[in-house]
PDB file of C-alpha atoms in Angstrom:
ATOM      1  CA  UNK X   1      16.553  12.784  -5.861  1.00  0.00           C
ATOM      2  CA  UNK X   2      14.527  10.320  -4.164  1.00  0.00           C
ATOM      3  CA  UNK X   3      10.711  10.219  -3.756  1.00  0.00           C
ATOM      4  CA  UNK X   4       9.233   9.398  -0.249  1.00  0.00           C
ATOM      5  CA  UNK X   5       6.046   7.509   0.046  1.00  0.00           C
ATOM      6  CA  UNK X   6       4.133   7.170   3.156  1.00  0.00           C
ATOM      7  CA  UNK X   7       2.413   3.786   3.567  1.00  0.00           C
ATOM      8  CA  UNK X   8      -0.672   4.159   5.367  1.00  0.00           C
ATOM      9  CA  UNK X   9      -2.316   0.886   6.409  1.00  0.00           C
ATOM     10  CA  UNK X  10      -5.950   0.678   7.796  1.00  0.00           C
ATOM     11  CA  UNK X  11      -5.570  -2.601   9.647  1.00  0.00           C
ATOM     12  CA  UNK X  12      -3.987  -2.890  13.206  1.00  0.00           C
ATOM     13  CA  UNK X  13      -3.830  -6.413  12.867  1.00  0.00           C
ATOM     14  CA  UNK X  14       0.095  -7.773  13.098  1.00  0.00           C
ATOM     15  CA  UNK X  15      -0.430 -10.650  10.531  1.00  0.00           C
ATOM     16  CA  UNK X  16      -3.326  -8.348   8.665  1.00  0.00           C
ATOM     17  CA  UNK X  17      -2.527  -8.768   4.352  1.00  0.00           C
ATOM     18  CA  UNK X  18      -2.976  -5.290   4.114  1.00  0.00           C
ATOM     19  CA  UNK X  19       0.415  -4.891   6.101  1.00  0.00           C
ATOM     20  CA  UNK X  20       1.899  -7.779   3.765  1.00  0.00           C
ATOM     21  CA  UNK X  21       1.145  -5.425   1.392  1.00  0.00           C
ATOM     22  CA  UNK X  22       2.249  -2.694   1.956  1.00  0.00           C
ATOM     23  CA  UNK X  23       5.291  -4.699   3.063  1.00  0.00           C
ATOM     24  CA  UNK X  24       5.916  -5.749   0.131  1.00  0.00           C
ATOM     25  CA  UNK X  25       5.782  -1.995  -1.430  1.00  0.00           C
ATOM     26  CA  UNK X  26       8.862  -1.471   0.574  1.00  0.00           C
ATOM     27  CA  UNK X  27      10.534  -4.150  -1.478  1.00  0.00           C
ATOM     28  CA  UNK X  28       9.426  -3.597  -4.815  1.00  0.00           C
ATOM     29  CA  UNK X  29       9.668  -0.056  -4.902  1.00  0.00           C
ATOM     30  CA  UNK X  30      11.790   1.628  -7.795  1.00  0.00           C
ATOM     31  CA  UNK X  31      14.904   3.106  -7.850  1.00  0.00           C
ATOM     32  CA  UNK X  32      14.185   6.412  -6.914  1.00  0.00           C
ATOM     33  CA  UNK X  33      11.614   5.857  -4.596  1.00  0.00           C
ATOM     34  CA  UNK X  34      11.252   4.930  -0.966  1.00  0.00           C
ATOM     35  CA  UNK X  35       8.683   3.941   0.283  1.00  0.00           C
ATOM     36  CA  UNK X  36       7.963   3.899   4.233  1.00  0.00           C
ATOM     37  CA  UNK X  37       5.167   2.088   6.484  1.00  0.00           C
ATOM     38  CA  UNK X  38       3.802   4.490   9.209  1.00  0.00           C
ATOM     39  CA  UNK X  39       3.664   2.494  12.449  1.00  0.00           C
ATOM     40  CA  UNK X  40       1.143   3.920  15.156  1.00  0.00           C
ATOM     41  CA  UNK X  41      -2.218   4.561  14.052  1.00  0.00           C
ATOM     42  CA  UNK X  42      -3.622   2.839  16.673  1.00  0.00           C
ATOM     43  CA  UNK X  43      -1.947   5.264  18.850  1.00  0.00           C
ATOM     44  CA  UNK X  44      -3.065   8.613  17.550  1.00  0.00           C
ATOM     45  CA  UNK X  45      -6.440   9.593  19.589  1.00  0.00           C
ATOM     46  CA  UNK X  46      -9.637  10.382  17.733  1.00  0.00           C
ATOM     47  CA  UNK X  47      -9.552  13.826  16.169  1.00  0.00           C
ATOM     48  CA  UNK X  48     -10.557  16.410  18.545  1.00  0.00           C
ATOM     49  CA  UNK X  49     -10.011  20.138  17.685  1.00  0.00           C
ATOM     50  CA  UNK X  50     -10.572  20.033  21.525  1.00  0.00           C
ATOM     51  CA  UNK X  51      -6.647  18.461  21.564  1.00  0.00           C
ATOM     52  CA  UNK X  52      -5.612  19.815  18.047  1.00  0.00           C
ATOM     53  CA  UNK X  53      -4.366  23.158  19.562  1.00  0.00           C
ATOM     54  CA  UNK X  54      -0.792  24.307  19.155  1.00  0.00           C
ATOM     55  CA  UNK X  55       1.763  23.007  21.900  1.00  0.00           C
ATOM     56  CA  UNK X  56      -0.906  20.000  23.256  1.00  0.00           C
ATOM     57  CA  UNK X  57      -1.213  17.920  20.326  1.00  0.00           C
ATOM     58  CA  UNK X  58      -0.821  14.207  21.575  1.00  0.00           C
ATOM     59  CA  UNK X  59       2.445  13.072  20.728  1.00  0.00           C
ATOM     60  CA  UNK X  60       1.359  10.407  18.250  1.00  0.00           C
ATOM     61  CA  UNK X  61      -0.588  13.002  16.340  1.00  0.00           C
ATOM     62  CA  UNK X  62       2.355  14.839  16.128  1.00  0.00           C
ATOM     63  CA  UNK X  63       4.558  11.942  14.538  1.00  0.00           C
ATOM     64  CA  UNK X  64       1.801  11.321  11.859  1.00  0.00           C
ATOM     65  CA  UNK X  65       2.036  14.681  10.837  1.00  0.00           C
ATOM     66  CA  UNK X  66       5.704  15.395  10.448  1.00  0.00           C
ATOM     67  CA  UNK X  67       5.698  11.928   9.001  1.00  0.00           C
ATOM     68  CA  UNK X  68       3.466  12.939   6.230  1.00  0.00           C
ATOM     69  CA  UNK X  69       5.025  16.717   6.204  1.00  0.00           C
ATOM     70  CA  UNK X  70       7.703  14.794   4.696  1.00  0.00           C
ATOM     71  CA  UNK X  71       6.511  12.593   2.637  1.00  0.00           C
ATOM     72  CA  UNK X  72       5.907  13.594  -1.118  1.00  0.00           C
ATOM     73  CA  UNK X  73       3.545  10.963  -1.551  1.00  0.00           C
ATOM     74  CA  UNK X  74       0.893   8.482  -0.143  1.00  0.00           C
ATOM     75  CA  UNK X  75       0.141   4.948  -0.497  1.00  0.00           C
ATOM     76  CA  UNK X  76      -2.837   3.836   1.392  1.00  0.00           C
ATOM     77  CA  UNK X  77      -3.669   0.431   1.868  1.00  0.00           C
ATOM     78  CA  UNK X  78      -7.617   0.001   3.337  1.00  0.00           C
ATOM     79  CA  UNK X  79      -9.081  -3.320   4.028  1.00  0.00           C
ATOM     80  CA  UNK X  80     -13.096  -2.838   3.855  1.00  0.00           C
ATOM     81  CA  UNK X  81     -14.726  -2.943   7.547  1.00  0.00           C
ATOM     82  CA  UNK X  82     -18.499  -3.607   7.535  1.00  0.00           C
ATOM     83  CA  UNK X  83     -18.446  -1.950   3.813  1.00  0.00           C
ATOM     84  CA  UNK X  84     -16.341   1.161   4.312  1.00  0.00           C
ATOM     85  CA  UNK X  85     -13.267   2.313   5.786  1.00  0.00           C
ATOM     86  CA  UNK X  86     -11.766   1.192   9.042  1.00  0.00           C
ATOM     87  CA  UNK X  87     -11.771   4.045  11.472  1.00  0.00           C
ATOM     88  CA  UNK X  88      -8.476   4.255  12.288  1.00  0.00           C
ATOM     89  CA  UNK X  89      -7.836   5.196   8.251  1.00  0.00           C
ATOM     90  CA  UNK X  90     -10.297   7.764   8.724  1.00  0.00           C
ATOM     91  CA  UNK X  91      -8.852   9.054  11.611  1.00  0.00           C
ATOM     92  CA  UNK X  92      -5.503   9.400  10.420  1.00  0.00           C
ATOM     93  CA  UNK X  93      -7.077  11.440   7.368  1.00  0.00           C
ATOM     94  CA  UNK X  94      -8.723  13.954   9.721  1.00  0.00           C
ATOM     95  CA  UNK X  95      -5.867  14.592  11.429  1.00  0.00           C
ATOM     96  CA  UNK X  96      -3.829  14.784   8.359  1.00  0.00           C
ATOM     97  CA  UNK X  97      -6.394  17.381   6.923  1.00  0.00           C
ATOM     98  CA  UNK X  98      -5.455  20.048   9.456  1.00  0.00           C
ATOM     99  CA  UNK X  99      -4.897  22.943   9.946  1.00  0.00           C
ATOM    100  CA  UNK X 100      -8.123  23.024   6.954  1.00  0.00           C
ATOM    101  CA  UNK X 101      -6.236  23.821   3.661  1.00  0.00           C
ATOM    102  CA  UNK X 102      -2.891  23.592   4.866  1.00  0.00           C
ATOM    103  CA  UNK X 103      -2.631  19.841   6.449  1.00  0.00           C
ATOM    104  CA  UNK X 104       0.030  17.378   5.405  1.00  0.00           C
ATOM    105  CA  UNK X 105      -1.940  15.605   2.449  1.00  0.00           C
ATOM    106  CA  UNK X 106      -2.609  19.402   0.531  1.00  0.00           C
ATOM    107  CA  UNK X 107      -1.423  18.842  -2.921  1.00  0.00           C
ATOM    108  CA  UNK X 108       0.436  15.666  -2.449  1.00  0.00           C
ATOM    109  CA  UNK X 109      -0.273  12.492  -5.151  1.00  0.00           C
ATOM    110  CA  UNK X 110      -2.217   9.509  -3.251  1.00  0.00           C
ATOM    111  CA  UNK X 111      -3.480   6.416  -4.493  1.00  0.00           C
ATOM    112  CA  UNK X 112      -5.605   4.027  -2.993  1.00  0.00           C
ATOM    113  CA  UNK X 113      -5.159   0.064  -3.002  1.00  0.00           C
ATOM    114  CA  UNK X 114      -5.813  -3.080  -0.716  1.00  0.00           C
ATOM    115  CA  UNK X 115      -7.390  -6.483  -0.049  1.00  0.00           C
ATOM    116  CA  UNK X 116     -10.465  -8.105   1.850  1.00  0.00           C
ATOM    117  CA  UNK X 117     -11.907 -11.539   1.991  1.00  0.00           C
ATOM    118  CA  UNK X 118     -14.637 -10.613  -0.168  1.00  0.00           C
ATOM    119  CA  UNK X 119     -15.603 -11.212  -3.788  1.00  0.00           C
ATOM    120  CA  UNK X 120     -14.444  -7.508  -4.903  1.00  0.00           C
ATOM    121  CA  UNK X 121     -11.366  -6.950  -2.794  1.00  0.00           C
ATOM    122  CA  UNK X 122     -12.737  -3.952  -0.553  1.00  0.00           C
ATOM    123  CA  UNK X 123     -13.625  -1.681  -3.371  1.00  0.00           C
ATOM    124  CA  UNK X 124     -16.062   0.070  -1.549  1.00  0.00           C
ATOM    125  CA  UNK X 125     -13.826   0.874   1.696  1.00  0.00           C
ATOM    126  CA  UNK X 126     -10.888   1.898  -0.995  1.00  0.00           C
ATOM    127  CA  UNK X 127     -13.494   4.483  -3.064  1.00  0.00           C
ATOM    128  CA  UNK X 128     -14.699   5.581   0.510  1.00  0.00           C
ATOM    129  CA  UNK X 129     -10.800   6.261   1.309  1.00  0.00           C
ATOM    130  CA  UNK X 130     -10.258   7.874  -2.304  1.00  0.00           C
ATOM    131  CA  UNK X 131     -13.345  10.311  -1.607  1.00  0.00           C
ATOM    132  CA  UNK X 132     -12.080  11.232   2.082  1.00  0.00           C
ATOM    133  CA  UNK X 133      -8.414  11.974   0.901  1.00  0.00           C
ATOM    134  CA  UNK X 134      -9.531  14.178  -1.964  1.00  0.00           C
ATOM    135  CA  UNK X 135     -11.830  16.653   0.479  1.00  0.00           C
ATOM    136  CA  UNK X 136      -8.871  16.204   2.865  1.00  0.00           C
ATOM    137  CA  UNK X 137      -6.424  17.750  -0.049  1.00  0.00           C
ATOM    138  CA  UNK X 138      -5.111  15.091  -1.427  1.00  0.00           C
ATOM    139  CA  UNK X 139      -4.258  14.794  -5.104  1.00  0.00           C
ATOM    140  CA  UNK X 140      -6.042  11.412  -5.308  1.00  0.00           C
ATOM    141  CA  UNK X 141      -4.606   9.566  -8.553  1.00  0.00           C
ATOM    142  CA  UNK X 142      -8.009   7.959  -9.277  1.00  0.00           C
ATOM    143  CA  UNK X 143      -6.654   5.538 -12.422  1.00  0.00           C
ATOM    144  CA  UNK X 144      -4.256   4.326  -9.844  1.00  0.00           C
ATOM    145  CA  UNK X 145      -6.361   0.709  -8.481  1.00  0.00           C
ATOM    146  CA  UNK X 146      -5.750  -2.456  -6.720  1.00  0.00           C
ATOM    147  CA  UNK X 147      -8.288  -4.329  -5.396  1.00  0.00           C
ATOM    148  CA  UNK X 148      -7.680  -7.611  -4.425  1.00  0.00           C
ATOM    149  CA  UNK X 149     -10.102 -10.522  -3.585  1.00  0.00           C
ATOM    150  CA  UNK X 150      -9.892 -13.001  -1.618  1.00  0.00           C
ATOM    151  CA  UNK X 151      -7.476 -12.640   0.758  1.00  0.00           C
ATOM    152  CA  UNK X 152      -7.750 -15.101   3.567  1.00  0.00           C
ATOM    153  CA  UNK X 153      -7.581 -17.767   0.893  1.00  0.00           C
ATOM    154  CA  UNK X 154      -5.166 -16.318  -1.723  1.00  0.00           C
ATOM    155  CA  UNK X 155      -2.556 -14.954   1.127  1.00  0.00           C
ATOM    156  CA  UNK X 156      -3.350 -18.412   3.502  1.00  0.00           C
ATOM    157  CA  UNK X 157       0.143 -19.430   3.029  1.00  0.00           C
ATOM    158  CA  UNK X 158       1.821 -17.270   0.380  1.00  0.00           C
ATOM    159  CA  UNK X 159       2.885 -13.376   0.788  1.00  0.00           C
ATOM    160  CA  UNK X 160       1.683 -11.363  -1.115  1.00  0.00           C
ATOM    161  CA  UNK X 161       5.713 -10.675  -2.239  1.00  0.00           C
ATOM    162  CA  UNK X 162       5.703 -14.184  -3.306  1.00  0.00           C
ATOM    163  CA  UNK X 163       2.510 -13.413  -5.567  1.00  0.00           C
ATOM    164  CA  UNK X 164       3.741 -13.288  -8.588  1.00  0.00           C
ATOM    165  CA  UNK X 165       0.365 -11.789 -10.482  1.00  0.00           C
ATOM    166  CA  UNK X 166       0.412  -9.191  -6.960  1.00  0.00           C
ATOM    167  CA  UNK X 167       4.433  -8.484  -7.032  1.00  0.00           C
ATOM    168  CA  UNK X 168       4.026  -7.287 -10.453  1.00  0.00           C
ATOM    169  CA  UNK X 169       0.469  -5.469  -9.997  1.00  0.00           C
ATOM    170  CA  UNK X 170       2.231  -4.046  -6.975  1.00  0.00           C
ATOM    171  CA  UNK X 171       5.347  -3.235  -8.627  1.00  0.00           C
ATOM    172  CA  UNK X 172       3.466  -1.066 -11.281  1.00  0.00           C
ATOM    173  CA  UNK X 173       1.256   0.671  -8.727  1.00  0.00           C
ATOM    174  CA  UNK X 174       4.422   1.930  -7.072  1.00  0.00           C
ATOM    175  CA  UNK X 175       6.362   3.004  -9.857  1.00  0.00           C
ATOM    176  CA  UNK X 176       2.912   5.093 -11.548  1.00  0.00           C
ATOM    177  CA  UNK X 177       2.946   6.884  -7.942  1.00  0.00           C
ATOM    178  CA  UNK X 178       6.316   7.573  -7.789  1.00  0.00           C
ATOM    179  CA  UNK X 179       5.949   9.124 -11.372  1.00  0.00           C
ATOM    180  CA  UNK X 180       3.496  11.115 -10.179  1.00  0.00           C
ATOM    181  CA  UNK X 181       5.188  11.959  -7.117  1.00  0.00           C
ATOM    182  CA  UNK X 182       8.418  13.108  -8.847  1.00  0.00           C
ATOM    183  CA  UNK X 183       6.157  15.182 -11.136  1.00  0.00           C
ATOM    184  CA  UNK X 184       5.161  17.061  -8.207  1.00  0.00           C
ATOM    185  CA  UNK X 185       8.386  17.377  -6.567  1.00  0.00           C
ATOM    186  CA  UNK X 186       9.759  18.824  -9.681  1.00  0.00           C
ATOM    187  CA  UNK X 187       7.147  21.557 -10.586  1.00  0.00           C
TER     188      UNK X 187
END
């Protein structure tokens, strides 16, 4: 049986290394596991409990959730915006986390990873994220960590696929979710 993952990336950007990342999740993922990038955050409308009522959700809403319905897993990749979380990652979340106690992260194993320019590879935007998908349901897998430095300079001109030190940290960070995923599955 194989294990979806739901890639969830908080940049919009086309060439952002975040999306390389996650990118390259696709590719290294185990046998067993597929992993899937979610294209159309940027789409999905604030949160509004205004527009979150039964038979008017926006369309794009609606994707995101069914998206994640089916997912058994999630594999968020947040660059760090002005120290925290970019909105759009925080706005998927909130949608995510409805109907309270029942949305689409409920129970489901998520870990956290990503890169930034700085010195500590957004740490502080990826422990924001953590904290928001744990009140949001999520079974955050907390000893599951990637943080990478540097990116503008250590992605300039190589993917992060091509990185061998990343591929492998990558690799590893993939195949501990998807052992937690199939854990979950199977109970």
């Amino acid at each position: 049986m194989s294990v979806r993952i739901l890639a969830l990336v908080g940049s919009l950007r086309s060439g952002s290394h975040n999306r390389q990342l996650a990118e390259a999740a696709v590719k290294l993922a185990p046998e067993g596991a597929e992993v899937e990038v979610f294209d159309g955050l940027g789409e999905v409308p604030f949160y509004n409990e205004d527009i979150d009522v039964e038979g008017s959700v926006p369309a794009a809403a609606v994707r995101l959730r069914e998206a994640a319905q089916a997912a058994d897993a999630f594999l968020v990749f947040s660059p760090e915006y002005n120290g925290t979380i970019p909105a759009v990652l925080k706005n998927a979340i909130d949608w995510l986390s409805r109907p309270y106690g029942a949305g689409a992260l409920v129970g489901k194993p998520v870990a956290v990873v990503g890169t930034a320019f700085g010195q500590y590879g957004g740490v502080w935007a990826q422990d924001d994220a953590r904290k928001a998908l744990g009140i949001a349901g999520g079974k955050v897998i907390e000893d599951i960590k990637l943080s990478i430095p540097g990116s503008m300079n250590r992605f300039a001109e190589t993917h992060p696929v091509d990185d061998a030190e990343v591929a492998a940290q990558l690799t590893e960070v993939v195949a501990r979710l998807h052992g937690h995923a199939g854990e979950a599955v199977a109970a």
